[in-house]
Short mmCIF file of N, CA and C in Angstrom, two decimals:
data_model
loop_
_atom_site.label_atom_id
_atom_site.label_comp_id
_atom_site.label_asym_id
_atom_site.label_seq_id
_atom_site.Cartn_x
_atom_site.Cartn_y
_atom_site.Cartn_z
N THR A 23 38.32 136.86 -14.21
CA THR A 23 38.99 136.22 -13.10
C THR A 23 39.88 137.24 -12.41
N ARG A 24 39.85 137.24 -11.09
CA ARG A 24 40.69 138.14 -10.32
C ARG A 24 41.90 137.40 -9.80
N CYS A 25 43.01 138.07 -9.74
CA CYS A 25 44.23 137.48 -9.18
C CYS A 25 44.58 138.21 -7.89
N PHE A 26 44.99 137.45 -6.90
CA PHE A 26 45.39 138.01 -5.62
C PHE A 26 46.79 137.54 -5.30
N TRP A 27 47.59 138.45 -4.75
CA TRP A 27 48.93 138.09 -4.30
C TRP A 27 48.93 138.05 -2.79
N ARG A 28 49.31 136.91 -2.26
CA ARG A 28 49.38 136.74 -0.83
C ARG A 28 50.72 136.10 -0.49
N THR A 29 51.09 136.24 0.75
CA THR A 29 52.30 135.53 1.18
C THR A 29 51.96 134.05 1.29
N LYS A 30 52.94 133.23 1.26
CA LYS A 30 52.75 131.79 1.31
C LYS A 30 52.00 131.38 2.58
N ASN A 31 51.02 130.48 2.43
CA ASN A 31 50.20 129.94 3.53
C ASN A 31 49.34 130.99 4.22
N ALA A 32 48.99 132.06 3.55
CA ALA A 32 48.17 133.12 4.15
C ALA A 32 46.73 133.11 3.66
N GLU A 33 46.35 132.13 2.84
CA GLU A 33 45.01 132.15 2.26
C GLU A 33 43.88 132.03 3.29
N LEU A 34 44.14 131.43 4.45
CA LEU A 34 43.10 131.29 5.47
C LEU A 34 43.21 132.32 6.58
N HIS A 35 44.11 133.26 6.44
CA HIS A 35 44.23 134.33 7.43
C HIS A 35 42.93 135.13 7.41
N PRO A 36 42.39 135.54 8.57
CA PRO A 36 41.11 136.25 8.61
C PRO A 36 41.01 137.46 7.68
N LYS A 37 42.09 138.18 7.48
CA LYS A 37 41.99 139.35 6.59
C LYS A 37 41.84 138.95 5.11
N ASN A 38 42.08 137.67 4.81
CA ASN A 38 41.96 137.18 3.43
C ASN A 38 40.71 136.33 3.20
N THR A 39 39.82 136.29 4.16
CA THR A 39 38.60 135.50 4.02
C THR A 39 37.38 136.39 4.20
N ILE A 40 36.27 135.92 3.71
CA ILE A 40 35.00 136.61 3.89
C ILE A 40 34.15 135.75 4.81
N PRO A 41 33.83 136.24 6.00
CA PRO A 41 33.06 135.40 6.93
C PRO A 41 31.63 135.19 6.43
N THR A 42 31.11 134.00 6.66
CA THR A 42 29.72 133.69 6.32
C THR A 42 29.08 133.01 7.52
N VAL A 43 27.77 133.04 7.56
CA VAL A 43 27.03 132.37 8.61
C VAL A 43 26.10 131.38 7.93
N LYS A 44 26.25 130.11 8.25
CA LYS A 44 25.37 129.10 7.68
C LYS A 44 24.02 129.15 8.37
N HIS A 45 23.01 128.74 7.66
CA HIS A 45 21.65 128.65 8.17
C HIS A 45 21.09 130.01 8.57
N GLY A 46 21.62 131.09 8.04
CA GLY A 46 21.06 132.40 8.30
C GLY A 46 21.22 132.88 9.73
N GLY A 47 22.06 132.27 10.52
CA GLY A 47 22.30 132.74 11.87
C GLY A 47 21.32 132.22 12.90
N GLY A 48 20.46 131.33 12.54
CA GLY A 48 19.51 130.76 13.49
C GLY A 48 18.32 130.19 12.75
N ASN A 49 17.54 129.39 13.45
CA ASN A 49 16.35 128.85 12.83
C ASN A 49 15.33 128.48 13.89
N ILE A 50 14.12 128.30 13.45
CA ILE A 50 13.07 127.77 14.31
C ILE A 50 12.37 126.68 13.51
N MET A 51 11.90 125.67 14.21
CA MET A 51 11.18 124.60 13.55
C MET A 51 9.68 124.86 13.70
N LEU A 52 8.99 124.74 12.59
CA LEU A 52 7.55 124.97 12.57
C LEU A 52 6.84 123.75 12.01
N TRP A 53 5.62 123.56 12.44
CA TRP A 53 4.72 122.61 11.80
C TRP A 53 3.49 123.40 11.42
N GLY A 54 3.04 123.21 10.21
CA GLY A 54 1.85 123.91 9.77
C GLY A 54 1.12 123.11 8.72
N CYS A 55 -0.10 123.52 8.45
CA CYS A 55 -0.88 122.86 7.42
C CYS A 55 -1.71 123.92 6.69
N PHE A 56 -2.12 123.57 5.49
CA PHE A 56 -2.99 124.45 4.73
C PHE A 56 -3.77 123.61 3.73
N SER A 57 -4.82 124.20 3.21
CA SER A 57 -5.64 123.53 2.21
C SER A 57 -6.12 124.57 1.21
N ALA A 58 -6.90 124.13 0.26
CA ALA A 58 -7.48 125.06 -0.71
C ALA A 58 -8.43 126.03 -0.01
N LYS A 59 -8.93 125.66 1.17
CA LYS A 59 -9.84 126.52 1.92
C LYS A 59 -9.12 127.55 2.77
N GLY A 60 -7.79 127.44 2.90
CA GLY A 60 -7.03 128.41 3.66
C GLY A 60 -5.99 127.77 4.56
N PRO A 61 -5.32 128.61 5.35
CA PRO A 61 -4.28 128.08 6.24
C PRO A 61 -4.87 127.45 7.48
N GLY A 62 -4.20 126.41 7.94
CA GLY A 62 -4.55 125.79 9.21
C GLY A 62 -3.63 126.32 10.28
N ARG A 63 -3.48 125.56 11.31
CA ARG A 63 -2.63 125.99 12.42
C ARG A 63 -1.16 126.00 12.02
N LEU A 64 -0.43 126.88 12.66
CA LEU A 64 1.01 126.97 12.54
C LEU A 64 1.55 126.98 13.95
N ILE A 65 2.40 126.01 14.27
CA ILE A 65 2.93 125.94 15.63
C ILE A 65 4.45 125.90 15.59
N ARG A 66 5.02 126.35 16.66
CA ARG A 66 6.46 126.27 16.82
C ARG A 66 6.79 124.99 17.57
N VAL A 67 7.74 124.23 17.05
CA VAL A 67 8.17 122.98 17.67
C VAL A 67 9.52 123.26 18.30
N LYS A 68 9.60 123.09 19.62
CA LYS A 68 10.80 123.48 20.34
C LYS A 68 11.82 122.37 20.52
N GLU A 69 11.45 121.15 20.16
CA GLU A 69 12.40 120.05 20.31
C GLU A 69 12.34 119.15 19.09
N ARG A 70 13.24 118.22 19.03
CA ARG A 70 13.30 117.31 17.89
C ARG A 70 12.05 116.42 17.88
N ILE A 71 11.49 116.22 16.69
CA ILE A 71 10.25 115.46 16.58
C ILE A 71 10.55 113.98 16.36
N ASN A 72 9.85 113.14 17.11
CA ASN A 72 9.88 111.70 16.88
C ASN A 72 8.47 111.27 16.47
N GLY A 73 8.28 109.98 16.24
CA GLY A 73 6.98 109.50 15.77
C GLY A 73 5.85 109.81 16.73
N ALA A 74 6.07 109.61 18.02
CA ALA A 74 5.02 109.87 19.01
C ALA A 74 4.65 111.35 19.04
N MET A 75 5.66 112.21 18.99
CA MET A 75 5.38 113.64 19.00
C MET A 75 4.66 114.06 17.72
N TYR A 76 5.05 113.47 16.59
CA TYR A 76 4.39 113.78 15.32
C TYR A 76 2.90 113.44 15.39
N ARG A 77 2.57 112.28 15.95
CA ARG A 77 1.16 111.91 16.08
C ARG A 77 0.43 112.87 17.02
N GLU A 78 1.11 113.31 18.07
CA GLU A 78 0.51 114.28 19.00
C GLU A 78 0.25 115.61 18.30
N ILE A 79 1.20 116.06 17.49
CA ILE A 79 1.04 117.30 16.73
C ILE A 79 -0.16 117.18 15.79
N LEU A 80 -0.26 116.05 15.09
CA LEU A 80 -1.39 115.86 14.19
C LEU A 80 -2.71 115.88 14.95
N SER A 81 -2.73 115.17 16.07
CA SER A 81 -3.95 115.09 16.87
C SER A 81 -4.38 116.46 17.39
N GLU A 82 -3.42 117.24 17.88
CA GLU A 82 -3.74 118.53 18.49
C GLU A 82 -3.89 119.66 17.49
N ASN A 83 -3.42 119.49 16.25
CA ASN A 83 -3.41 120.62 15.32
C ASN A 83 -4.05 120.34 13.97
N LEU A 84 -3.82 119.16 13.40
CA LEU A 84 -4.38 118.88 12.08
C LEU A 84 -5.89 118.69 12.16
N LEU A 85 -6.34 117.88 13.08
CA LEU A 85 -7.78 117.64 13.20
C LEU A 85 -8.54 118.92 13.53
N PRO A 86 -8.09 119.73 14.50
CA PRO A 86 -8.77 121.01 14.76
C PRO A 86 -8.72 121.95 13.55
N SER A 87 -7.62 121.94 12.80
CA SER A 87 -7.52 122.78 11.60
C SER A 87 -8.56 122.36 10.57
N ALA A 88 -8.69 121.06 10.37
CA ALA A 88 -9.68 120.55 9.40
C ALA A 88 -11.09 120.95 9.81
N ARG A 89 -11.38 120.88 11.11
CA ARG A 89 -12.70 121.28 11.59
C ARG A 89 -12.91 122.79 11.42
N ALA A 90 -11.90 123.60 11.77
CA ALA A 90 -12.02 125.06 11.66
C ALA A 90 -12.18 125.50 10.20
N LEU A 91 -11.56 124.78 9.28
CA LEU A 91 -11.68 125.11 7.86
C LEU A 91 -12.93 124.51 7.23
N LYS A 92 -13.72 123.83 8.07
CA LYS A 92 -14.96 123.19 7.62
C LYS A 92 -14.70 122.22 6.46
N MET A 93 -13.63 121.44 6.63
CA MET A 93 -13.30 120.42 5.63
C MET A 93 -14.31 119.29 5.76
N LYS A 94 -14.91 118.95 4.68
CA LYS A 94 -15.87 117.85 4.70
C LYS A 94 -15.13 116.53 4.58
N ARG A 95 -15.82 115.45 4.82
CA ARG A 95 -15.22 114.13 4.67
C ARG A 95 -14.66 113.97 3.27
N GLY A 96 -13.60 113.20 3.16
CA GLY A 96 -13.04 112.92 1.85
C GLY A 96 -11.78 113.70 1.53
N TRP A 97 -11.37 114.61 2.42
CA TRP A 97 -10.13 115.33 2.14
C TRP A 97 -8.95 114.38 2.27
N VAL A 98 -7.88 114.71 1.57
CA VAL A 98 -6.71 113.85 1.49
C VAL A 98 -5.53 114.55 2.17
N PHE A 99 -4.84 113.81 3.01
CA PHE A 99 -3.70 114.35 3.75
C PHE A 99 -2.42 113.99 3.02
N GLN A 100 -1.53 114.96 2.91
CA GLN A 100 -0.22 114.72 2.30
C GLN A 100 0.87 115.13 3.26
N HIS A 101 1.79 114.25 3.47
CA HIS A 101 3.02 114.57 4.19
C HIS A 101 4.14 113.87 3.46
N ASP A 102 5.37 114.25 3.78
CA ASP A 102 6.49 113.63 3.06
C ASP A 102 6.77 112.25 3.65
N ASN A 103 7.75 111.59 3.12
CA ASN A 103 8.07 110.23 3.55
C ASN A 103 9.17 110.19 4.60
N ASP A 104 9.19 111.20 5.45
CA ASP A 104 10.12 111.21 6.56
C ASP A 104 9.87 109.97 7.42
N PRO A 105 10.91 109.36 7.97
CA PRO A 105 10.71 108.13 8.77
C PRO A 105 9.67 108.26 9.89
N LYS A 106 9.62 109.40 10.56
CA LYS A 106 8.63 109.54 11.64
C LYS A 106 7.20 109.57 11.09
N HIS A 107 7.04 109.91 9.81
CA HIS A 107 5.72 109.92 9.19
C HIS A 107 5.30 108.53 8.72
N THR A 108 6.27 107.66 8.54
CA THR A 108 5.98 106.35 7.95
C THR A 108 6.21 105.18 8.91
N THR A 109 6.37 105.48 10.20
CA THR A 109 6.53 104.38 11.15
C THR A 109 5.23 103.57 11.20
N ARG A 110 5.34 102.33 11.63
CA ARG A 110 4.15 101.49 11.73
C ARG A 110 3.12 102.12 12.66
N ALA A 111 3.58 102.66 13.80
CA ALA A 111 2.66 103.27 14.77
C ALA A 111 1.93 104.46 14.16
N THR A 112 2.65 105.28 13.38
CA THR A 112 2.01 106.44 12.75
C THR A 112 1.02 105.99 11.68
N LYS A 113 1.40 105.02 10.87
CA LYS A 113 0.49 104.51 9.85
C LYS A 113 -0.78 103.94 10.48
N GLU A 114 -0.62 103.19 11.59
CA GLU A 114 -1.78 102.62 12.28
C GLU A 114 -2.66 103.72 12.86
N TRP A 115 -2.04 104.76 13.43
CA TRP A 115 -2.80 105.88 14.00
C TRP A 115 -3.60 106.58 12.91
N LEU A 116 -2.95 106.85 11.77
CA LEU A 116 -3.64 107.51 10.66
C LEU A 116 -4.80 106.66 10.14
N CYS A 117 -4.59 105.36 10.06
CA CYS A 117 -5.64 104.45 9.62
C CYS A 117 -6.81 104.44 10.61
N LYS A 118 -6.48 104.39 11.90
CA LYS A 118 -7.50 104.39 12.96
C LYS A 118 -8.34 105.66 12.92
N LYS A 119 -7.70 106.77 12.56
CA LYS A 119 -8.41 108.06 12.48
C LYS A 119 -9.08 108.26 11.13
N HIS A 120 -8.97 107.26 10.25
CA HIS A 120 -9.60 107.28 8.92
C HIS A 120 -9.08 108.39 8.02
N PHE A 121 -7.79 108.66 8.10
CA PHE A 121 -7.16 109.62 7.20
C PHE A 121 -6.98 108.99 5.83
N LYS A 122 -7.26 109.75 4.80
CA LYS A 122 -6.90 109.33 3.45
C LYS A 122 -5.56 109.97 3.15
N ILE A 123 -4.56 109.14 2.85
CA ILE A 123 -3.19 109.62 2.64
C ILE A 123 -2.87 109.59 1.16
N LEU A 124 -2.30 110.68 0.67
CA LEU A 124 -1.85 110.74 -0.71
C LEU A 124 -0.53 109.97 -0.82
N GLU A 125 -0.51 108.94 -1.60
CA GLU A 125 0.70 108.16 -1.82
C GLU A 125 1.53 108.85 -2.89
N TRP A 126 2.80 109.01 -2.63
CA TRP A 126 3.67 109.63 -3.62
C TRP A 126 5.10 109.24 -3.34
N PRO A 127 5.96 109.34 -4.35
CA PRO A 127 7.32 108.84 -4.20
C PRO A 127 8.15 109.67 -3.23
N SER A 128 9.05 108.99 -2.54
CA SER A 128 9.97 109.72 -1.66
C SER A 128 10.96 110.51 -2.50
N GLN A 129 11.66 111.40 -1.87
CA GLN A 129 12.65 112.26 -2.55
C GLN A 129 12.03 113.08 -3.67
N SER A 130 10.78 113.51 -3.47
CA SER A 130 10.11 114.33 -4.48
C SER A 130 9.54 115.60 -3.85
N PRO A 131 10.40 116.45 -3.27
CA PRO A 131 9.90 117.64 -2.59
C PRO A 131 9.15 118.59 -3.53
N ASP A 132 9.44 118.52 -4.84
CA ASP A 132 8.76 119.40 -5.77
C ASP A 132 7.27 119.06 -5.86
N LEU A 133 6.88 117.87 -5.44
CA LEU A 133 5.47 117.49 -5.46
C LEU A 133 4.73 117.93 -4.21
N ASN A 134 5.47 118.36 -3.19
CA ASN A 134 4.87 118.71 -1.92
C ASN A 134 4.69 120.23 -1.84
N PRO A 135 3.46 120.71 -1.84
CA PRO A 135 3.23 122.16 -1.83
C PRO A 135 3.82 122.88 -0.61
N ILE A 136 3.97 122.18 0.51
CA ILE A 136 4.52 122.84 1.70
C ILE A 136 5.96 123.26 1.46
N GLU A 137 6.69 122.54 0.59
CA GLU A 137 8.07 122.91 0.27
C GLU A 137 8.10 124.27 -0.42
N ASN A 138 7.14 124.51 -1.30
CA ASN A 138 7.06 125.80 -1.98
C ASN A 138 6.72 126.91 -0.98
N LEU A 139 5.83 126.61 -0.06
CA LEU A 139 5.47 127.59 0.96
C LEU A 139 6.66 127.89 1.87
N CYS A 140 7.40 126.86 2.25
CA CYS A 140 8.60 127.06 3.10
C CYS A 140 9.64 127.89 2.37
N ARG A 141 9.83 127.63 1.10
CA ARG A 141 10.79 128.42 0.33
C ARG A 141 10.37 129.88 0.29
N GLU A 142 9.09 130.13 0.07
CA GLU A 142 8.59 131.52 0.04
C GLU A 142 8.84 132.19 1.38
N LEU A 143 8.61 131.47 2.46
CA LEU A 143 8.86 132.01 3.79
C LEU A 143 10.33 132.36 3.97
N LYS A 144 11.22 131.46 3.56
CA LYS A 144 12.66 131.71 3.67
C LYS A 144 13.08 132.91 2.84
N VAL A 145 12.53 133.05 1.64
CA VAL A 145 12.86 134.20 0.79
C VAL A 145 12.42 135.49 1.46
N ARG A 146 11.21 135.49 2.00
CA ARG A 146 10.71 136.71 2.66
C ARG A 146 11.51 137.05 3.90
N VAL A 147 11.94 136.04 4.65
CA VAL A 147 12.78 136.28 5.82
C VAL A 147 14.11 136.87 5.37
N ALA A 148 14.69 136.33 4.30
CA ALA A 148 15.97 136.83 3.80
C ALA A 148 15.85 138.27 3.33
N ILE A 149 14.73 138.64 2.74
CA ILE A 149 14.53 140.00 2.23
C ILE A 149 14.49 141.00 3.38
N THR A 150 13.94 140.60 4.53
CA THR A 150 13.84 141.53 5.65
C THR A 150 15.21 141.94 6.17
N GLY A 151 16.19 141.06 5.98
CA GLY A 151 17.55 141.38 6.41
C GLY A 151 17.82 141.11 7.87
N SER A 152 16.80 140.87 8.64
CA SER A 152 16.99 140.59 10.06
C SER A 152 16.21 139.35 10.43
N HIS A 153 16.91 138.28 10.70
CA HIS A 153 16.24 137.03 11.04
C HIS A 153 15.54 137.12 12.40
N LYS A 154 16.13 137.86 13.34
CA LYS A 154 15.48 138.00 14.64
C LYS A 154 14.17 138.75 14.49
N ARG A 155 14.19 139.83 13.70
CA ARG A 155 12.98 140.62 13.48
C ARG A 155 11.93 139.77 12.76
N ALA A 156 12.35 139.00 11.75
CA ALA A 156 11.43 138.16 10.99
C ALA A 156 10.85 137.07 11.89
N ARG A 157 11.69 136.51 12.76
CA ARG A 157 11.23 135.46 13.67
C ARG A 157 10.16 136.02 14.61
N LYS A 158 10.42 137.21 15.17
CA LYS A 158 9.43 137.83 16.06
C LYS A 158 8.14 138.11 15.31
N ARG A 159 8.26 138.59 14.06
CA ARG A 159 7.08 138.88 13.25
C ARG A 159 6.30 137.59 12.97
N LEU A 160 7.01 136.51 12.64
CA LEU A 160 6.36 135.24 12.36
C LEU A 160 5.63 134.73 13.60
N ILE A 161 6.28 134.81 14.75
CA ILE A 161 5.63 134.36 15.99
C ILE A 161 4.43 135.25 16.30
N ARG A 162 4.54 136.56 16.04
CA ARG A 162 3.43 137.48 16.26
C ARG A 162 2.26 137.13 15.33
N VAL A 163 2.56 136.84 14.06
CA VAL A 163 1.52 136.46 13.11
C VAL A 163 0.85 135.18 13.56
N LYS A 164 1.65 134.21 13.98
CA LYS A 164 1.11 132.94 14.47
C LYS A 164 0.19 133.18 15.65
N THR A 165 0.64 134.00 16.60
CA THR A 165 -0.15 134.29 17.79
C THR A 165 -1.44 135.01 17.41
N ASN A 166 -1.35 136.00 16.52
CA ASN A 166 -2.54 136.72 16.08
C ASN A 166 -3.52 135.80 15.38
N ASN A 167 -3.03 134.93 14.50
CA ASN A 167 -3.90 134.00 13.79
C ASN A 167 -4.58 133.06 14.77
N THR A 168 -3.84 132.59 15.77
CA THR A 168 -4.40 131.67 16.75
C THR A 168 -5.47 132.38 17.57
N SER A 169 -5.20 133.61 18.03
CA SER A 169 -6.18 134.32 18.85
C SER A 169 -7.41 134.68 18.02
N GLN A 170 -7.23 135.04 16.73
CA GLN A 170 -8.38 135.33 15.86
C GLN A 170 -9.23 134.08 15.69
N ARG A 171 -8.57 132.93 15.52
CA ARG A 171 -9.29 131.68 15.34
C ARG A 171 -10.08 131.34 16.59
N HIS A 172 -9.46 131.55 17.78
CA HIS A 172 -10.18 131.28 19.03
C HIS A 172 -11.37 132.21 19.18
N LYS A 173 -11.19 133.50 18.83
CA LYS A 173 -12.31 134.44 18.91
C LYS A 173 -13.42 134.02 17.96
N GLN A 174 -13.06 133.60 16.75
CA GLN A 174 -14.04 133.19 15.76
C GLN A 174 -14.76 131.93 16.25
N ASN A 175 -14.03 130.98 16.84
CA ASN A 175 -14.66 129.77 17.37
C ASN A 175 -15.62 130.10 18.50
N GLU A 176 -15.27 131.11 19.33
CA GLU A 176 -16.15 131.51 20.42
C GLU A 176 -17.45 132.11 19.90
N LEU A 177 -17.37 132.81 18.75
CA LEU A 177 -18.55 133.42 18.15
C LEU A 177 -19.47 132.39 17.53
N ASN A 178 -18.90 131.28 17.06
CA ASN A 178 -19.71 130.24 16.38
C ASN A 178 -20.41 129.33 17.35
#
């Protein structure tokens, strides 16, 4: 244990504190998917997601990802129990599209593989030491993956 001598009421003086930045100094919101066959689309979400936007993201990205990965019928979709994922409209949309949903308990992030992937991403970003550089690299990787996928789709 270390002891420090300060004048009375000086504990919050800037010279006696260590500045920190919460959330690593910035963040970006991403939506992505993956399967045993490989990664699907990864997109940047620029605004707060509601149920309608979530269904739009699924429609524009999950279904094309499943097709690009040549997923056959019978694959099972897993998402967490976030309210926008479990609204009546979203459940009806998923049912209409014939999605098979993996049922699992809420508050169980350890059961969701995307949580492990997100943690790995955060660790790698932290190791780089520069969140801006890591963000640019992530967006570049996303762009490269998307353009490679489009080129591959054009060839098929």
